[in-house]
Tab-separated table of C-alpha atoms in Angstrom:
chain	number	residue	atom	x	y	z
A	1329	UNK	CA	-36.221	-21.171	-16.939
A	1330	UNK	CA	-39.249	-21.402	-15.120
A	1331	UNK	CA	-38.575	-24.432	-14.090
A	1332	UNK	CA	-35.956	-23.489	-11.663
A	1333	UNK	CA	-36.501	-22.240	-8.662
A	1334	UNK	CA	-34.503	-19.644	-6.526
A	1335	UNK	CA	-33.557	-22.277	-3.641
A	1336	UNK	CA	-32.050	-24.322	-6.531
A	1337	UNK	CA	-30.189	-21.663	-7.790
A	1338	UNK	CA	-28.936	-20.951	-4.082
A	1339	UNK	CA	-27.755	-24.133	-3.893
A	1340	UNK	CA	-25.254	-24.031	-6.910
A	1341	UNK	CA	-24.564	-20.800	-5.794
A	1342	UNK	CA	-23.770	-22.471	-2.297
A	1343	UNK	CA	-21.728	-25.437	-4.103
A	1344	UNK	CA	-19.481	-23.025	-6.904
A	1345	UNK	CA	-19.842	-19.482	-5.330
A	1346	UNK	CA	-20.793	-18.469	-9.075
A	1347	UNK	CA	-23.135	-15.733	-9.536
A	1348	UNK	CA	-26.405	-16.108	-9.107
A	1349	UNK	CA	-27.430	-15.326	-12.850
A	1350	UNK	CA	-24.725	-17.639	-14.314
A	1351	UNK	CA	-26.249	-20.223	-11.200
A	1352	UNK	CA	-29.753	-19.884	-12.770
A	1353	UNK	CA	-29.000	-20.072	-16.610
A	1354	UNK	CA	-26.506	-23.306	-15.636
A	1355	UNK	CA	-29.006	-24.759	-14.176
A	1356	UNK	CA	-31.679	-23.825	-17.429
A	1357	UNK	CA	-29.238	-24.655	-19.742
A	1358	UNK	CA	-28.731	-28.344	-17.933
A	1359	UNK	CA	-32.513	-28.481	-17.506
A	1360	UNK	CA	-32.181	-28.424	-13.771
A	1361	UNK	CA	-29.562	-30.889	-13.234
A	1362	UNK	CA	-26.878	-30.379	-10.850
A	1363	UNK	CA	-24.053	-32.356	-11.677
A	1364	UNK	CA	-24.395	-30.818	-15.702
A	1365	UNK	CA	-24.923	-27.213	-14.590
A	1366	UNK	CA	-21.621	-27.320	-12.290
A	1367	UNK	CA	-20.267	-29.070	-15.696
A	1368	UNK	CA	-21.730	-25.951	-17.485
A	1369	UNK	CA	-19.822	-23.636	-14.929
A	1370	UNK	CA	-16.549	-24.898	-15.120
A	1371	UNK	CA	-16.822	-24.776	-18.438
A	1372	UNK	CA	-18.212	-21.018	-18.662
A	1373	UNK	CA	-14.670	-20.555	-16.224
A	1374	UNK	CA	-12.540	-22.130	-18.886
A	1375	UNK	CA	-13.279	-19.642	-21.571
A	1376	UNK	CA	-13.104	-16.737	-19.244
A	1377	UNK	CA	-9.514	-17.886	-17.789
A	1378	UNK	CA	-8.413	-17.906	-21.590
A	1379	UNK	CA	-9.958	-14.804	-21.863
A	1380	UNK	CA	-7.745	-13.260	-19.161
A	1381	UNK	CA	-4.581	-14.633	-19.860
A	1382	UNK	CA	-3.519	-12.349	-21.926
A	1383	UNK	CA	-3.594	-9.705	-18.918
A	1384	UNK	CA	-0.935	-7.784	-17.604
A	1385	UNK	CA	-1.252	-7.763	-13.400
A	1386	UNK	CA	0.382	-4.413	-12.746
A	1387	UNK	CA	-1.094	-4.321	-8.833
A	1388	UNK	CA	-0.384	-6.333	-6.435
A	1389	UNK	CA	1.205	-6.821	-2.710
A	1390	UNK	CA	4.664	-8.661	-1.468
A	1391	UNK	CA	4.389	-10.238	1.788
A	1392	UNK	CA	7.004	-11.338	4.227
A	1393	UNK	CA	6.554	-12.991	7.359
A	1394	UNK	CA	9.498	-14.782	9.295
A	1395	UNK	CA	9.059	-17.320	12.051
A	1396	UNK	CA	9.219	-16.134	15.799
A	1397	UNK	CA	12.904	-17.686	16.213
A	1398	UNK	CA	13.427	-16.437	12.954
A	1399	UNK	CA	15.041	-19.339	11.510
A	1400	UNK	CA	12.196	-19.461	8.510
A	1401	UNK	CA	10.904	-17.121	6.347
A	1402	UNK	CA	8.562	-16.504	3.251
A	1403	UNK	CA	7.969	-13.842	0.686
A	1404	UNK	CA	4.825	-14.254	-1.199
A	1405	UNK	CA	3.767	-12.184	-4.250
A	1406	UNK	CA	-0.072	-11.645	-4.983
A	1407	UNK	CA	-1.027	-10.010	-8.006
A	1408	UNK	CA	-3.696	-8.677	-9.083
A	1409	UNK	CA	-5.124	-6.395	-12.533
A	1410	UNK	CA	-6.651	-3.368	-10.211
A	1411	UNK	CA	-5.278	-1.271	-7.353
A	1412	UNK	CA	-8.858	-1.488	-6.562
A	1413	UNK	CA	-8.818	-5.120	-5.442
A	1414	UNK	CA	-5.230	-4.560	-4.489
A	1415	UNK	CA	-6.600	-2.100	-1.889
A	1416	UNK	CA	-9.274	-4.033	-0.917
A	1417	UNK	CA	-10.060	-6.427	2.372
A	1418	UNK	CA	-10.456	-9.645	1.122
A	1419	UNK	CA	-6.667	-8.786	-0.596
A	1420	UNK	CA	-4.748	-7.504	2.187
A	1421	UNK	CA	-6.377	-9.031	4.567
């Protein structure tokens, strides 16, 4: 890895908003190539969606929002596994 250096690993980080340790051993593991460490990422994201499937999302919000005539409407449903996140201001905002 010492091969890589940290703007490198900010720029992954910049292109797949991936952690900056997964960033740096993507980039290790594809020997400092770009296109083969997003490659690596996507597949690291793969297994952990797999992982998570299996989940039950228990939290969650329920939007609705109607037009200002309102002649149209929507109801959306985000869920999510913590009341944590549910709670938080990237969620509700």
């Amino acid at each position: 890895m010492s091969g890589i250096s940290a703007s490198d690993v900010k720029k992954l980080r910049d292109m797949t908003n991936a952690g900056m340790m997964d960033c740096k051993k993507a980039l290790a593991e594809a020997e400092g190539d770009f296109d083969k460490a997003v490659e690596v990422l996507r597949k690291k994201g793969q297994k952990l969606s797999l992982k998570r499937a299996d989940r039950e999302v228990t939290e969650g919000a329920v939007i609705a929002k109607t037009s200002h005539n309102k002649n149209k409407g929507v109801v959306i449903r985000l869920s999510c596994e913590t009341d944590f996140v549910a709670k938080g201001e990237g969620f509700i905002a």
